[in-house]
Coordinates of C-alpha atoms in Angstrom, one line a residue:
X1 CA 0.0 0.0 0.0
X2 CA 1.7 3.4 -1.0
X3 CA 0.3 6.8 0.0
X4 CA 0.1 9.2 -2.7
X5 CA -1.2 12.4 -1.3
X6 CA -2.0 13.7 2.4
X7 CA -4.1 16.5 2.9
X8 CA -4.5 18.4 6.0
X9 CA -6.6 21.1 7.1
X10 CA -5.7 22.8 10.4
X11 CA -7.2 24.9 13.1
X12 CA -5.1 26.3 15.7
X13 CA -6.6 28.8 17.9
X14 CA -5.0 27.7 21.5
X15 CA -3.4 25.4 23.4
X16 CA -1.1 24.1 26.3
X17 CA 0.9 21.4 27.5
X18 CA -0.8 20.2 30.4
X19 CA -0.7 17.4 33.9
X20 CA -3.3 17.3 35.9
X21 CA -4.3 13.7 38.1
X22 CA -6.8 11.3 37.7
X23 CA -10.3 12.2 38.5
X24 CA -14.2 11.5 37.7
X25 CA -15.2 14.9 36.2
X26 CA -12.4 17.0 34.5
X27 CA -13.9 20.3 33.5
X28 CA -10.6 20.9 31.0
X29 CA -12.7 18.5 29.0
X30 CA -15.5 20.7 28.8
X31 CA -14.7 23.9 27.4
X32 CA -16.7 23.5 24.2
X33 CA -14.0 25.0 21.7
X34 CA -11.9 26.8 24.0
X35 CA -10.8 23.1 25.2
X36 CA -6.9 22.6 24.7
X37 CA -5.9 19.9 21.7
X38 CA -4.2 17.5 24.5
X39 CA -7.0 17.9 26.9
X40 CA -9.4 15.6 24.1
X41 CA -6.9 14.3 22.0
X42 CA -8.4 10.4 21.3
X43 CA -11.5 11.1 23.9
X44 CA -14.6 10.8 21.9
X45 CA -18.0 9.8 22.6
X46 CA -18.7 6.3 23.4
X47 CA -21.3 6.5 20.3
X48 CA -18.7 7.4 17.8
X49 CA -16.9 3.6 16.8
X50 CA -13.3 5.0 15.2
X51 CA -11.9 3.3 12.5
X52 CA -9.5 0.5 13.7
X53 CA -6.3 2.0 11.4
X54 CA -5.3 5.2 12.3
X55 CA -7.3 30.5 15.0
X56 CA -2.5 28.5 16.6
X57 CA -2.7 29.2 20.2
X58 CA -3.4 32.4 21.2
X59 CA -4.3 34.3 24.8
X60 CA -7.5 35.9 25.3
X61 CA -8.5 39.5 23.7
X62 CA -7.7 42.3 26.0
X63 CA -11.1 43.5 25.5
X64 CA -12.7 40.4 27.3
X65 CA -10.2 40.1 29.7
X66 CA -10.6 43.8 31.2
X67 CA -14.7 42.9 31.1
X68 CA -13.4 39.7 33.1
X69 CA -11.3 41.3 35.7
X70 CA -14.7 44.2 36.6
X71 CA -17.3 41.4 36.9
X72 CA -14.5 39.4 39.6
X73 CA -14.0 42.6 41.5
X74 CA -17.8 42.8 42.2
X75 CA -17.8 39.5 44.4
X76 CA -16.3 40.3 47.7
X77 CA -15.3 36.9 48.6
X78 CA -13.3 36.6 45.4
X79 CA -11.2 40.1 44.8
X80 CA -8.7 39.8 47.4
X81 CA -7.9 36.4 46.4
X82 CA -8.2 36.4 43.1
X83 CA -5.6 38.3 40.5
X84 CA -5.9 38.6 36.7
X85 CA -3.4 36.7 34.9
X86 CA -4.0 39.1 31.9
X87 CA -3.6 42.6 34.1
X88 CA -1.6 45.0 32.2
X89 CA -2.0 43.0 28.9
X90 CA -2.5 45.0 25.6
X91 CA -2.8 42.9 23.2
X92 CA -4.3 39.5 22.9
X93 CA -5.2 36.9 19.7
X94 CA -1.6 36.1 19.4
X95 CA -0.3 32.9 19.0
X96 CA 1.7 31.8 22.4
X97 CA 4.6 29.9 23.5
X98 CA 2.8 26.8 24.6
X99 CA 1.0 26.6 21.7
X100 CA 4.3 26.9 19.8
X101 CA 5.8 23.9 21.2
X102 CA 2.6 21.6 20.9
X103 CA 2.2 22.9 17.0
X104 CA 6.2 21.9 16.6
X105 CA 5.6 18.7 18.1
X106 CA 2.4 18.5 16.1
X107 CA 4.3 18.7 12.8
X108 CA 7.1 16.2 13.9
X109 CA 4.2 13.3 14.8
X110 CA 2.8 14.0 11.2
X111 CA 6.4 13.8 9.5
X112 CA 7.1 10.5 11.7
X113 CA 3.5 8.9 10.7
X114 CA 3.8 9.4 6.9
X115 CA 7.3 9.0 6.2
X116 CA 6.8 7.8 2.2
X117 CA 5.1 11.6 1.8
X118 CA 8.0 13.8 3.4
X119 CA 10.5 11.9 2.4
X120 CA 11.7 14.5 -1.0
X121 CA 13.5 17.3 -0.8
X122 CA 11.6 20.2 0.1
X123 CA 9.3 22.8 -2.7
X124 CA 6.7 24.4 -2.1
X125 CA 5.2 23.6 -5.1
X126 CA 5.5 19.5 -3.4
X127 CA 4.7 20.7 0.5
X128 CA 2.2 23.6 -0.3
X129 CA 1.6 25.7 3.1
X130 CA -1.3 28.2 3.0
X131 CA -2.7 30.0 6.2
X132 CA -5.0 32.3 6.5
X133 CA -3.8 36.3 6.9
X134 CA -4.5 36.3 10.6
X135 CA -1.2 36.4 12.8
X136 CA -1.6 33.6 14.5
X137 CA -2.8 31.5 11.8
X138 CA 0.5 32.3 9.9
X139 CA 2.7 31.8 13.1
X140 CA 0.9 28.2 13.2
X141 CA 1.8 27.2 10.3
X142 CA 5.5 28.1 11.1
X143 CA 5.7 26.1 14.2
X144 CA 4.0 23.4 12.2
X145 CA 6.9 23.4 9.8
X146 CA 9.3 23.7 11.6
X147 CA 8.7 20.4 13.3
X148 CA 7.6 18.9 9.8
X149 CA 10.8 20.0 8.0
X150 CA 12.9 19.7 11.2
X151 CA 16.8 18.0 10.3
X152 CA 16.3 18.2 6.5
X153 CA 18.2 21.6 6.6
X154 CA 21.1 23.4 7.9
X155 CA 20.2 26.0 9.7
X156 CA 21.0 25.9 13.8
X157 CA 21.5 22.7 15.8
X158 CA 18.3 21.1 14.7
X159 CA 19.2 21.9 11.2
X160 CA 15.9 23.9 10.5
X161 CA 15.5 24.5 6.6
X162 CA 13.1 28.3 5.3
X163 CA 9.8 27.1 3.8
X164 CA 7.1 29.2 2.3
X165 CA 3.8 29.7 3.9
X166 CA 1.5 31.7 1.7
X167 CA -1.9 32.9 1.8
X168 CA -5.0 35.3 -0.5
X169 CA -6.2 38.5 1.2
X170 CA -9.3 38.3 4.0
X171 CA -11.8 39.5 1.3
X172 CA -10.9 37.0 -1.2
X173 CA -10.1 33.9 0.9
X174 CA -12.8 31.7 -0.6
X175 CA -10.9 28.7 0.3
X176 CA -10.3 29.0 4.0
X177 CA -12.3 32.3 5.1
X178 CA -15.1 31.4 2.8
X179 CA -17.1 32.9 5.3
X180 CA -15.8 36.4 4.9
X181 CA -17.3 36.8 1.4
X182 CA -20.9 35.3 2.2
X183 CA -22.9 38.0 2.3
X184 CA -25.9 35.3 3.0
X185 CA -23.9 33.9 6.1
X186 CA -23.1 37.2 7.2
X187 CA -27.0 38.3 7.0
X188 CA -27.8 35.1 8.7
X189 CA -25.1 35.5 12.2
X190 CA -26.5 39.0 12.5
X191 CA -30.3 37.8 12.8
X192 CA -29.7 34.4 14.6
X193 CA -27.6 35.7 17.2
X194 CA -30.0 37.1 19.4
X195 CA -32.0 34.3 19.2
X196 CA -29.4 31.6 20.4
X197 CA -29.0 34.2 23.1
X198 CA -32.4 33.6 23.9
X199 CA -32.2 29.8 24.0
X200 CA -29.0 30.3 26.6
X201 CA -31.2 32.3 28.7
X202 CA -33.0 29.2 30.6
X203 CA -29.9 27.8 31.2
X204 CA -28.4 30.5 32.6
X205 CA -30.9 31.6 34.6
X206 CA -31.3 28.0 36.1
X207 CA -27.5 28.0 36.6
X208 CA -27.3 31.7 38.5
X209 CA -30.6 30.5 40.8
X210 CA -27.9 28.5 42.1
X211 CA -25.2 30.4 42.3
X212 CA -27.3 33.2 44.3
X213 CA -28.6 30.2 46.4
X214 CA -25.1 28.2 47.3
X215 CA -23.2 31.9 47.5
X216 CA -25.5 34.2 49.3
X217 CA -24.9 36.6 47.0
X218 CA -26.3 38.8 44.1
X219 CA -25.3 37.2 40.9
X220 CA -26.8 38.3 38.0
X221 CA -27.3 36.2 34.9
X222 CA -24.5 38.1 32.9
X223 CA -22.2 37.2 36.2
X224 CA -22.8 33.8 35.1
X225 CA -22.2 34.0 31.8
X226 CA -18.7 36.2 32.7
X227 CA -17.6 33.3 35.2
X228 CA -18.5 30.4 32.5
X229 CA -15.6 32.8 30.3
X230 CA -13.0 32.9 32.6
X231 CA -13.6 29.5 34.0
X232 CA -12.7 28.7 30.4
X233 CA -9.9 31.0 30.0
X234 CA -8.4 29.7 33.4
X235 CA -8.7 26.1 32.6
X236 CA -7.4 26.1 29.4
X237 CA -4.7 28.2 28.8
X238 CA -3.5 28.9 32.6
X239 CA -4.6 25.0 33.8
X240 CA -5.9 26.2 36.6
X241 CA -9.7 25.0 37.9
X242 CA -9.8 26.0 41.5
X243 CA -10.6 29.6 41.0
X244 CA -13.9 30.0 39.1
X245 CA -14.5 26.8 37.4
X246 CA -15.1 25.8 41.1
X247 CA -18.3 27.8 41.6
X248 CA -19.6 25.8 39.3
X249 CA -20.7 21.9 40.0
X250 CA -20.2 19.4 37.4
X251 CA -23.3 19.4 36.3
X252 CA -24.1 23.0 36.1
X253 CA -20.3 22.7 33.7
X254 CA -22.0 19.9 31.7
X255 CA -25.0 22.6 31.2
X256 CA -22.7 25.5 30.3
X257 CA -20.8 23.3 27.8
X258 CA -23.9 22.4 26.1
X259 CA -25.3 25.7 25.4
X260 CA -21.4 26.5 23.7
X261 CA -22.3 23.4 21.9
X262 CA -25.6 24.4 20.5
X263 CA -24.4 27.6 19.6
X264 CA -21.4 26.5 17.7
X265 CA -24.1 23.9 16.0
X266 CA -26.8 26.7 15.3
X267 CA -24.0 29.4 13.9
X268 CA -21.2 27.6 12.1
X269 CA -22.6 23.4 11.9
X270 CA -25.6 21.3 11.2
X271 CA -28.0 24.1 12.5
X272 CA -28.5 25.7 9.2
X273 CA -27.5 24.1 5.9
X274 CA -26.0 27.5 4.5
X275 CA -22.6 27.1 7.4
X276 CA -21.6 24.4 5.5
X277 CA -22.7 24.7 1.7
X278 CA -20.3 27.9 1.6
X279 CA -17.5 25.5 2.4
X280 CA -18.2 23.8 -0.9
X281 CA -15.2 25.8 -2.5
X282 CA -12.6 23.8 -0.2
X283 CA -13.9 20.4 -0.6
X284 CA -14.0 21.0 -4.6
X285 CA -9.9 21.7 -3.7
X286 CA -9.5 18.9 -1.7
X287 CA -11.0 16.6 -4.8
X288 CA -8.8 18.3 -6.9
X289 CA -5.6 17.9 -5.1
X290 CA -6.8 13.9 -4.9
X291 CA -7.2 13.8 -8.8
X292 CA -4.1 15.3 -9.7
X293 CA -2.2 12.9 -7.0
X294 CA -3.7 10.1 -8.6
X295 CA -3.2 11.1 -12.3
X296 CA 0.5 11.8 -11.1
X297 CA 1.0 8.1 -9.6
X298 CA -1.3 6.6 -13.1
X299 CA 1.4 8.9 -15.5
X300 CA 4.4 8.3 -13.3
X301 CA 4.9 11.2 -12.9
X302 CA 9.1 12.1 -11.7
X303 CA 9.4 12.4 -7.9
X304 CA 9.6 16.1 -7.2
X305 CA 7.0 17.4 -9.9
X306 CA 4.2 17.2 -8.3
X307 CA 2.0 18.0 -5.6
X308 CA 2.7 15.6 -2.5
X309 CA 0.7 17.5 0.6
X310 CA -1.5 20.4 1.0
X311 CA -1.6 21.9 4.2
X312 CA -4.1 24.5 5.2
X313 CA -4.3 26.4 8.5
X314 CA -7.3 28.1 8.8
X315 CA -9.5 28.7 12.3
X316 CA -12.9 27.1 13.4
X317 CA -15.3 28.6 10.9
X318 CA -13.2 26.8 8.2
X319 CA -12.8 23.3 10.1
X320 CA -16.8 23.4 11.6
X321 CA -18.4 23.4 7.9
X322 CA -16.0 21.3 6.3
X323 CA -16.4 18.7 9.0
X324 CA -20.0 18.7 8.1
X325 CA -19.7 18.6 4.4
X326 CA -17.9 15.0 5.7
X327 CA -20.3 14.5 7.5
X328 CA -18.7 14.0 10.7
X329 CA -20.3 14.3 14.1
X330 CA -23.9 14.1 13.1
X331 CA -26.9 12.1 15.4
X332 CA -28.4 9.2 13.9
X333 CA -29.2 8.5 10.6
X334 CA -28.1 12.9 9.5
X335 CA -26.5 11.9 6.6
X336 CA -29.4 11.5 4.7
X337 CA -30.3 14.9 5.8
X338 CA -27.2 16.2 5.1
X339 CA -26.8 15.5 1.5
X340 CA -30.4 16.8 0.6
X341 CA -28.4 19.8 2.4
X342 CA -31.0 19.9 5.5
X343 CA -30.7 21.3 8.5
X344 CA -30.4 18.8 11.6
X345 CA -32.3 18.6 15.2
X346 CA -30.3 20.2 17.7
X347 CA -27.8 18.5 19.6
X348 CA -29.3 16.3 22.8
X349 CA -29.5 18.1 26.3
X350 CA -27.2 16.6 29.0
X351 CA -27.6 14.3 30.8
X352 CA -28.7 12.5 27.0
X353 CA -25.3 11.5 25.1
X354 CA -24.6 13.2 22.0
X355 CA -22.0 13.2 19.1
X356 CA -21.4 17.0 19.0
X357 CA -19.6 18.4 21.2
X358 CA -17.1 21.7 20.7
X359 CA -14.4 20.2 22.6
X360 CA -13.9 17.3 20.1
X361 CA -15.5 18.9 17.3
X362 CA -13.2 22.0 17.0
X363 CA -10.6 22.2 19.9
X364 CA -8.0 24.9 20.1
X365 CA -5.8 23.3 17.4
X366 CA -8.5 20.6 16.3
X367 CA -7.3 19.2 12.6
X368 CA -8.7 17.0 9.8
X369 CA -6.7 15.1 7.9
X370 CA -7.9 13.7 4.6
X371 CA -5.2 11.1 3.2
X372 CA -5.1 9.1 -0.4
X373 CA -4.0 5.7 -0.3
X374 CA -2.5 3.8 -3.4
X375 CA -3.6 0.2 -3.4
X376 CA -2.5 -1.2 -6.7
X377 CA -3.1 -4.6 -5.7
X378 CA -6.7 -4.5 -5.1
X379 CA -9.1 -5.2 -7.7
X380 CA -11.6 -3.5 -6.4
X381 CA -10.5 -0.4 -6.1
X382 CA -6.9 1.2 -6.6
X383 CA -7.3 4.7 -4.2
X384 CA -9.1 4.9 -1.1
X385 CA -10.0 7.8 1.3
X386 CA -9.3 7.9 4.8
X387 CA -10.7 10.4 7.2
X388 CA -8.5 11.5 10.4
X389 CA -9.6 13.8 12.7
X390 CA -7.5 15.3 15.3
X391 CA -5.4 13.0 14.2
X392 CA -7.0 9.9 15.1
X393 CA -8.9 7.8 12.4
X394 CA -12.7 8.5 12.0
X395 CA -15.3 6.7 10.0
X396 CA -16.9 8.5 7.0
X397 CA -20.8 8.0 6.6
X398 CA -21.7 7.1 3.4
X399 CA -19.1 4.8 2.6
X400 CA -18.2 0.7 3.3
X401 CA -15.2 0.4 5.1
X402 CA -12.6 2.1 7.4
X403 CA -11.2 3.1 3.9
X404 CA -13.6 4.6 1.3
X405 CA -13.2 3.7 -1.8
X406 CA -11.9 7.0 -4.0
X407 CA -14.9 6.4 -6.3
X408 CA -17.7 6.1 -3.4
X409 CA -16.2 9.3 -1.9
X410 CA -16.9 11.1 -4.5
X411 CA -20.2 9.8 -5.2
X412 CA -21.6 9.6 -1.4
X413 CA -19.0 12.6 0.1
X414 CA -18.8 15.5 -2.4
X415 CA -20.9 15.2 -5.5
X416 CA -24.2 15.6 -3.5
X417 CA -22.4 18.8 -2.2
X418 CA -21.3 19.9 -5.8
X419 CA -25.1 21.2 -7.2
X420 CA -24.7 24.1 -4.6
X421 CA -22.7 27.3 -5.9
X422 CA -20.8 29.6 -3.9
X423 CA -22.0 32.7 -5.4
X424 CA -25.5 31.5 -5.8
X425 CA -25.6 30.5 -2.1
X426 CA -24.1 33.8 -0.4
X427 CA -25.0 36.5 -2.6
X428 CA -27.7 38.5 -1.1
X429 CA -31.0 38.6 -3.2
X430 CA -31.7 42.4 -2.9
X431 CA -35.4 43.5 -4.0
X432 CA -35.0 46.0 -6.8
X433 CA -37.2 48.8 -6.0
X434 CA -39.9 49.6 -8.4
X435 CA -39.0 52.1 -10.7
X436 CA -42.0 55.4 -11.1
X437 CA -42.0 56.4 -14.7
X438 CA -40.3 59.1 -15.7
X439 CA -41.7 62.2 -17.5
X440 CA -40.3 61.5 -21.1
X441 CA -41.9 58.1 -20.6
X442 CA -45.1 59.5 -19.9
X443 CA -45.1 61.8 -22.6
X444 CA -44.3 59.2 -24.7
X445 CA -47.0 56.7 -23.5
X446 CA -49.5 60.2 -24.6
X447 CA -48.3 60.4 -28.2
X448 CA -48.8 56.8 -28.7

């Protein structure tokens, strides 16, 4: 069996090395998307049967910090124990240290897993990097490489080699900030936001009852929701979940996960068919960097002249609908759904087990992998399709085996996907206002 092509599509937003001990409930497992890579890495859902063959960090925004830091110093029995880690902090969005390391580290696993792909000289037109123009997206990709392409060079002790990481302007991105350009999408955030406001509300409300109950004191419901942040900042990029994750009982955590969940279903997944039909433009790229691996193994093509790996690094509005166009994550028999290109129920409340969750969906770093294997001595079929996600193997609906066949993955996986076009899905349908005659017209309308 010889791979041919490996594709990867990558989002880093944050995450940390980590050690924590052994115990029941672990809220650094339930942070929804702000949950660390290493945290979830190989934890899914007892539902989910894996296949049996295998934003980059970045600290919070200064804006919500500072908001953070008020709504502690309004609870008397927390302000003189409590200092912000973030005090004095700027800047945020930036990729960090920790999140360096684990992205280096990252890219050395990959390189060690697939040696038959990284195992030319470097090009970029072989190894093609691409990352969105967001800082940290870019700096991901870096640390990525680094680790990929580390000892094949001769720069420093670890003989580091320069690589090119490339990317298309924010407003043009169609590939991996599709959702910058559609106006539809755009339209749709703005209305449905307040609403999936509203549906938090019950929760909330529930959830600060308690609070104001256990605490003797006057929480409101945006002190909950303020907590439920920097729990979540705390947890996951400073490890620490003594402070304000402890307010908060486990299953008031499983709660406030939940409603991250739906909203991250409802706003960028299987809420609304139009998140992941404007991720159509990437999955047409993906086939195409397929066909042209496959052509170049059927031509013989020389090693060196052609595409061997295309790496993306993009942030959780790129990996969220793509998942879903592979259909990946989805209750029951979705699929079906999912092809007609219909929206699905909404994820099942806890205690009820469910299949979507942020934290394994879309972690801070979370990645799919979409690799092309070469099988020349099969009969059936000679390429098949394997789907890893956070770099564990996953099974795709829709198709037979572990491995899809090439053929089936098109027709089960992207064709159904194919009928929908970009510009027909996000360009606004604007009424064109009716137009009063004008004099000349009249006059004319007279004489005849």
């Amino acid at each position: 069996m010889k791979r041919a092509i490996h594709f990867v599509l990558l989002l880093f937003l944050s995450l940390l090395l980590y050690s924590y001990a052994e115990e029941a409930f672990d809220v650094r497992q339930h942070l929804s998307t702000v949950t660390r890579y290493g945290a979830v890495k190989g934890i899914a859902d007892n539902s989910i049967i894996a296949s049996n063959i295998p934003d980059g960090s970045f600290g919070s925004t200064s804006k919500r910090c500072r908001r953070t830091e008020i709504v502690f110093t309004k609870s008397s029995f927390l302000d003189t124990r409590w200092k912000s880690p973030w005090k004095g902090k700027l800047k945020g969005g930036e990729l960090i240290s920790k999140g360096e390391e684990e992205l280096y580290a990252l890219g050395i696993r990959i390189r060690e897993k697939f040696p038959d792909l990284f195992n030319e000289e470097y090009h970029p037109d072989v190894y093609t990097i691409r990352a969105t123009q967001v800082p940290r997206a870019s700096a991901s990709a870096v640390a990525f490489g680094m680790g990929l392409f580390i000892g094949t060079g001769s720069l420093g002790p670890g003989r580091h080699r320069a690589f090119a990481v490339t990317g298309e302007s924010r407003a043009s991105d169609l590939l991996l900030r599709f959702y910058e350009s559609c106006e539809n999408y755009k339209d749709f955030r703005k209305k449905q936001e307040p609403a999936v406001g509203k549906d938090k509300e019950p929760i909330l409300d529930k959830i600060t009852s308690s609070l104001v109950s256990r605490y003797m004191l006057n929480f409101t419901r945006q002190d909950t929701s303020s907590l439920w942040f920097l729990c979540k900042q705390e947890a996951s990029l400073l490890d620490i979940t003594d402070q304000a994750c402890s307010l908060f009982t486990p299953s008031e955590i499983s709660l406030l996960e939940w409603t991250d969940d739906l909203e991250l279903f409802i706003l960028k997944g299987y809420g609304n068919s139009l998140n992941y039909k404007m991720g159509v433009p990437l999955l047409q790229d993906v086939l195409q960097a397929m066909e042209q691996a496959i052509k170049a193994q059927e031509e013989k093509h020389a090693p060196g002249s052609y595409e061997k790996a295309r790496l993306r690094f993009a942030h959780a509005e790129t990996v969220v609908p793509f998942s879903c166009l592979l259909g990946l994550f989805q209750e029951g028999s979705g699929f079906q759904q999912i092809q007609e290109e219909k929206s699905l129920e909404r994820p099942p409340k806890p205690p009820q087990q469910r299949n979507w969750r942020g934290s394994v969906v879309a972690p801070f770093a979370g990645n799919n992998m979409l690799v092309l294997y070469s099988c020349q001595a099969n009969s059936s079929s000679k390429y098949f399709v394997q789907v890893l996600h956070n770099e564990d193997p996953i099974p795709l609906p829709g198709c037979d085996s572990d491995f899809c066949p090439f053929e089936l993955f098109k027709e089960n996986i992207v064709y159904p996907h194919l009928k929908s076009n970009y510009n027909q899905v996000c360009m606004v349908k604007r009424e064109t206002p009716e137009q009063k005659p004008s004099m000349a017209s009249k006059l004319s309308q007279l004489f005849q």
